[in-house]
Coordinates of C-alpha atoms in Angstrom, one line a residue:
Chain V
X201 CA -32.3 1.7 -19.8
X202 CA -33.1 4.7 -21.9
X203 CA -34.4 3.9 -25.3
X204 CA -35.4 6.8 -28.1
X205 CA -36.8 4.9 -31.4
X206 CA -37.6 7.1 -34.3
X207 CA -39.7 6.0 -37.3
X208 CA -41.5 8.2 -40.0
X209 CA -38.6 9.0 -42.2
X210 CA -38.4 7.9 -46.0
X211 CA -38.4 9.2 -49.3
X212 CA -40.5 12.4 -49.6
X213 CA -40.9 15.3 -52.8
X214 CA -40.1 18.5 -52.5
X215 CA -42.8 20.4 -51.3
X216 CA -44.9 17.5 -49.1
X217 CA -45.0 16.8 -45.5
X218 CA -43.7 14.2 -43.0
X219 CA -44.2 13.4 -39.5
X220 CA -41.5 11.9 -37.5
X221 CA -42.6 10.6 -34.0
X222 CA -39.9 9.3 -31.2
X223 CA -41.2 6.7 -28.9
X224 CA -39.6 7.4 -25.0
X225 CA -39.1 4.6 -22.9
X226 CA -36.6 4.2 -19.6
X227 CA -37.2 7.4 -18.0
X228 CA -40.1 9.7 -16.8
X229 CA -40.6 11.8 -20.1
X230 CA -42.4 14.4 -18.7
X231 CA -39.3 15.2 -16.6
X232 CA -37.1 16.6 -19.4
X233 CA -37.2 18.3 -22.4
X234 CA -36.5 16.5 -25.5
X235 CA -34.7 17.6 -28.7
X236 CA -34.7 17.0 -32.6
X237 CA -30.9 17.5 -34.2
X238 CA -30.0 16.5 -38.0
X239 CA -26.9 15.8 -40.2
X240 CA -27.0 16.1 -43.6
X241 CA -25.2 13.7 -45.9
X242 CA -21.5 14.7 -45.1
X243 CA -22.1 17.6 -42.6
X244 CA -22.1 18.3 -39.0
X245 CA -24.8 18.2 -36.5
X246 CA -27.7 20.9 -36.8
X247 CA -29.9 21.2 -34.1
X248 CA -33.4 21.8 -35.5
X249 CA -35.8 22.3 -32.3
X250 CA -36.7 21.9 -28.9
X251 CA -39.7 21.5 -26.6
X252 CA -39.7 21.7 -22.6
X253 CA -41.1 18.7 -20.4
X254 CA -44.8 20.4 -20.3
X255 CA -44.8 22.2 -24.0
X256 CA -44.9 25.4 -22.7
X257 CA -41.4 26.6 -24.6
X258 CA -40.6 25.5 -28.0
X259 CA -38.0 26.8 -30.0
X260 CA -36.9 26.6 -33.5
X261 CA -33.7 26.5 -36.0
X262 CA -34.4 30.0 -38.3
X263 CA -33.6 27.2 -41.1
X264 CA -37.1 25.3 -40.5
X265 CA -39.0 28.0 -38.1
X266 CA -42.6 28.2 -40.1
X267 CA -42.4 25.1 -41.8
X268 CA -41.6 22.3 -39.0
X269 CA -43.6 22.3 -36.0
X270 CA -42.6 20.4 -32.5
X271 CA -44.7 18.8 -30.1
X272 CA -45.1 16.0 -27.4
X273 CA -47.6 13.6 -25.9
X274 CA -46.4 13.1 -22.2
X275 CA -49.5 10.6 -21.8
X276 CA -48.0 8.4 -24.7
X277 CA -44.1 9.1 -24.4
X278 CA -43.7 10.3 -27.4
X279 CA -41.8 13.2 -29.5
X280 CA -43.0 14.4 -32.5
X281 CA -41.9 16.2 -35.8
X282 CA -44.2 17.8 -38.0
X283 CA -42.3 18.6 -41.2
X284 CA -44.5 21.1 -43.8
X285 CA -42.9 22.7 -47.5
X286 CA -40.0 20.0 -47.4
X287 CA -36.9 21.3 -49.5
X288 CA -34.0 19.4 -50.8
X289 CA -31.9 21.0 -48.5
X290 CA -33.6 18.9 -45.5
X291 CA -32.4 15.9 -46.3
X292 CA -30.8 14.4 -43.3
X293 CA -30.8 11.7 -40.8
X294 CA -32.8 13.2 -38.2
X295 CA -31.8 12.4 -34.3
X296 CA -34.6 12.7 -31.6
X297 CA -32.7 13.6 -28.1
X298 CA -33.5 13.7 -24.2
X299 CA -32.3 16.4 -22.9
X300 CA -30.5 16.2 -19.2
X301 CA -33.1 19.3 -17.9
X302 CA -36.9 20.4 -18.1
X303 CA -35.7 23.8 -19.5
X304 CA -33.9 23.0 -22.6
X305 CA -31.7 26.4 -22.6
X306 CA -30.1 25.0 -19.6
X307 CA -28.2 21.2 -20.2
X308 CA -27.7 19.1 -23.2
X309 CA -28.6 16.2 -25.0
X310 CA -27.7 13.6 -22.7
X311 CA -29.3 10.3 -24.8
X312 CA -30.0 10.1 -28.2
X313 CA -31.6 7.7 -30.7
X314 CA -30.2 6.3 -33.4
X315 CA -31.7 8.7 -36.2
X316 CA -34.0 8.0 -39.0
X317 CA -33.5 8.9 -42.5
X318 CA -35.1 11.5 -44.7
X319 CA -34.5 12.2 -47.5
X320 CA -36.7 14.7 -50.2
X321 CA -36.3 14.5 -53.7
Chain A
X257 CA -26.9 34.4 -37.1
X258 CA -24.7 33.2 -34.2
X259 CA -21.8 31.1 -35.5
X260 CA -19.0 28.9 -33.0
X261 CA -15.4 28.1 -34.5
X262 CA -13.9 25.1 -34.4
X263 CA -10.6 24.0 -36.2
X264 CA -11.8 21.4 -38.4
X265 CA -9.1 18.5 -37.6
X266 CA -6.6 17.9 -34.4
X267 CA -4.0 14.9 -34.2
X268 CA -2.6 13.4 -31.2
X269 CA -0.9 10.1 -30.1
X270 CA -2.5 7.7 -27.9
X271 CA -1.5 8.3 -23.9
X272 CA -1.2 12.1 -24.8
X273 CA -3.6 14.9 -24.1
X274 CA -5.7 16.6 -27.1
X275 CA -7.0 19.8 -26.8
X276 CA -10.4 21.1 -28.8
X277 CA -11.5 24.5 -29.0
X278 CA -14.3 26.5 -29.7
X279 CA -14.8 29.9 -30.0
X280 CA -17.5 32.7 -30.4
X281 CA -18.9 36.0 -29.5
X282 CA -20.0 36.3 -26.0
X283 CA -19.3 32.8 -25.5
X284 CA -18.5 33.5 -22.1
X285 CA -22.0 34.3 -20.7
X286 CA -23.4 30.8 -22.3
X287 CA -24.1 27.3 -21.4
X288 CA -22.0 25.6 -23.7
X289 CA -21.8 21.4 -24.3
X290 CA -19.5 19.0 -25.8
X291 CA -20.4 16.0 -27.9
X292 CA -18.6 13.3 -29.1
X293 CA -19.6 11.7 -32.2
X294 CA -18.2 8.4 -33.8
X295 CA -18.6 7.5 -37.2
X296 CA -22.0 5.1 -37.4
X297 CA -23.2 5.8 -34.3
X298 CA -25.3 8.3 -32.1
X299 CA -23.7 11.2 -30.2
X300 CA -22.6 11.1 -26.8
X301 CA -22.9 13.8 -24.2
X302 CA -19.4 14.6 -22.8
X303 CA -19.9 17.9 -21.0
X304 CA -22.9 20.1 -20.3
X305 CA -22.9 23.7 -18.7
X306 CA -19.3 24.5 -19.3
X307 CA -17.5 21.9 -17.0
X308 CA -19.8 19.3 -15.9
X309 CA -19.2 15.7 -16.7
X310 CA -23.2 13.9 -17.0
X311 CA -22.6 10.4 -14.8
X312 CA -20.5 7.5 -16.8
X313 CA -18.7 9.9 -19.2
X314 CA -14.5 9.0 -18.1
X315 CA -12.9 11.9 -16.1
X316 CA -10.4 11.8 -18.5
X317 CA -13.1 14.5 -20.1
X318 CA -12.9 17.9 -19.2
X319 CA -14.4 21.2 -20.2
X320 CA -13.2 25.3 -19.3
X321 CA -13.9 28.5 -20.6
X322 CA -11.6 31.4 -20.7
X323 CA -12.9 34.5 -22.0
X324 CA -14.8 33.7 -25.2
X325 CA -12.9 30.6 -26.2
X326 CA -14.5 27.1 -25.0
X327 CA -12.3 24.3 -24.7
X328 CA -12.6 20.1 -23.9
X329 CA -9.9 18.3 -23.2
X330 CA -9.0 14.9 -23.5
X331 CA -6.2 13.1 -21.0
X332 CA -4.8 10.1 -21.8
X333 CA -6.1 10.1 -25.6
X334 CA -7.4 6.3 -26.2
X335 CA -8.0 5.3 -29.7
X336 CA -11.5 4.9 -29.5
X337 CA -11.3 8.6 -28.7
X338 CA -10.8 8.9 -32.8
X339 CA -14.5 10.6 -34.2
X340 CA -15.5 14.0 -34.5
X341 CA -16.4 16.5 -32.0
X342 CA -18.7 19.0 -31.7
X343 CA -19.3 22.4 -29.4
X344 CA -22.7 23.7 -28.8
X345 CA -24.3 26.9 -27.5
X346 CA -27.7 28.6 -26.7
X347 CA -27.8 32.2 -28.2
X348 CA -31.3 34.1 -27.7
X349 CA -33.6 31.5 -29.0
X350 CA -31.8 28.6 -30.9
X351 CA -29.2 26.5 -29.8
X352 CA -26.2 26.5 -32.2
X353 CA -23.5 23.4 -32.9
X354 CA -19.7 24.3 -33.9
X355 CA -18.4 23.2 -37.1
X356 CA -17.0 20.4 -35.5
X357 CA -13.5 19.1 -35.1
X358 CA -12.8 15.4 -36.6
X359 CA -9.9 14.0 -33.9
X360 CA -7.8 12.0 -35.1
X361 CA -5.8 9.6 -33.1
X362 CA -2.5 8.2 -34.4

């Protein structure tokens, strides 16, 4: 069974950092490419970024490009969020997702977790 | 920046078919998904690359694309269809979601 468990969220100020990490279990990580999507506090989804199954490609949202930065440990099955000069306006539950290919521009997010909480003020 | 239409709300009648659509510039060269997303819980992968169905989603799920206008439809509308649903496309080098249609299910 696929599992995705996030942890690292909380309160945060404006301004300071947080790492998220998503620990992978159920399926070969280093097969697919895995995903980070939020929703805000009465919004719809926002995808925020991607990484392929080896690193090589990462992408960003233009809302967090410079300030959040993706990466993976294949060894330890695990997805990570690096969140720099937090704003207000990132205040979300923040989903970690597998994604159904290698290449990211190619399927979708075909498990999810069940998001952790962030919230800066 | 890239931008997909949705209407925001659709209302149907259990048994009959709803219809969701999405819409965007050059929609018709791109990937584009559907998700499913009920109130207090994770979202759920309906259909990926335009038309494909990942394995356990119901067949009553479907997905086309005519011109620039995306659309999933749902046969047989079941009450735990009611939650919102979302579009979503890859343009250049971000993936963007629709606004999202909430589905209503009376």
């Amino acid at each position: 069974e696929v599992q995705l468990v996030e942890s690292g969220g909380g309160l945060i100020q404006p301004g300071r950092s947080l790492r998220l990490s998503c620990a992978a279990s159920g399926f070969t990580f280093d097969d697919f490419a895995m995903h980070w999507v939020r929703q805000a506090p009465g919004k719809g989804l926002e995808w925020v970024s991607a990484i392929n199954y080896n690193s090589g490609s990462v992408d960003y949202a233009d809302s967090v490009k410079g300030r959040f930065t993706i990466s993976r440990d294949n060894a330890k099955n695990s997805l990570f969020l690096q969140m720099n000069s937090l704003r207000v306006d990132d205040t979300a539950l923040y989903f970690c997702a597998k994604d159904n290919f290698a290449d990211y521009r190619l399927g979708g997010a075909d498990f999810w977790g069940q998001g952790i909480p962030v919230t800066v003020s | 920046s890239y931008e997909l239409t949705q209407s925001p709300s659709v209302s149907v009648s259990p048994g009959q078919t709803a219809s969701i659509a999405c819409s965007g510039p050059y929609l018709g060269d791109k990937y584009i998904s559907w998700y499913q997303h009920r109130a207090g819980q994770s979202p759920v992968l309906l259909i990926y690359q335009r038309d494909k169905r990942p394995s356990g989603v119901p067949e009553r799920f479907s997905g086309a694309l005519s011109g620039n206008t995306a659309t999933l439809t749902i046969s047989g509308t079941q009450p735990l269809d009611d939650g919102d649903y979302y579009c979503q496309a890859w343009d250049t080098n971000s993936y963007v979601f629709g606004s999202g249609t909430r589905l209503t299910v009376l």
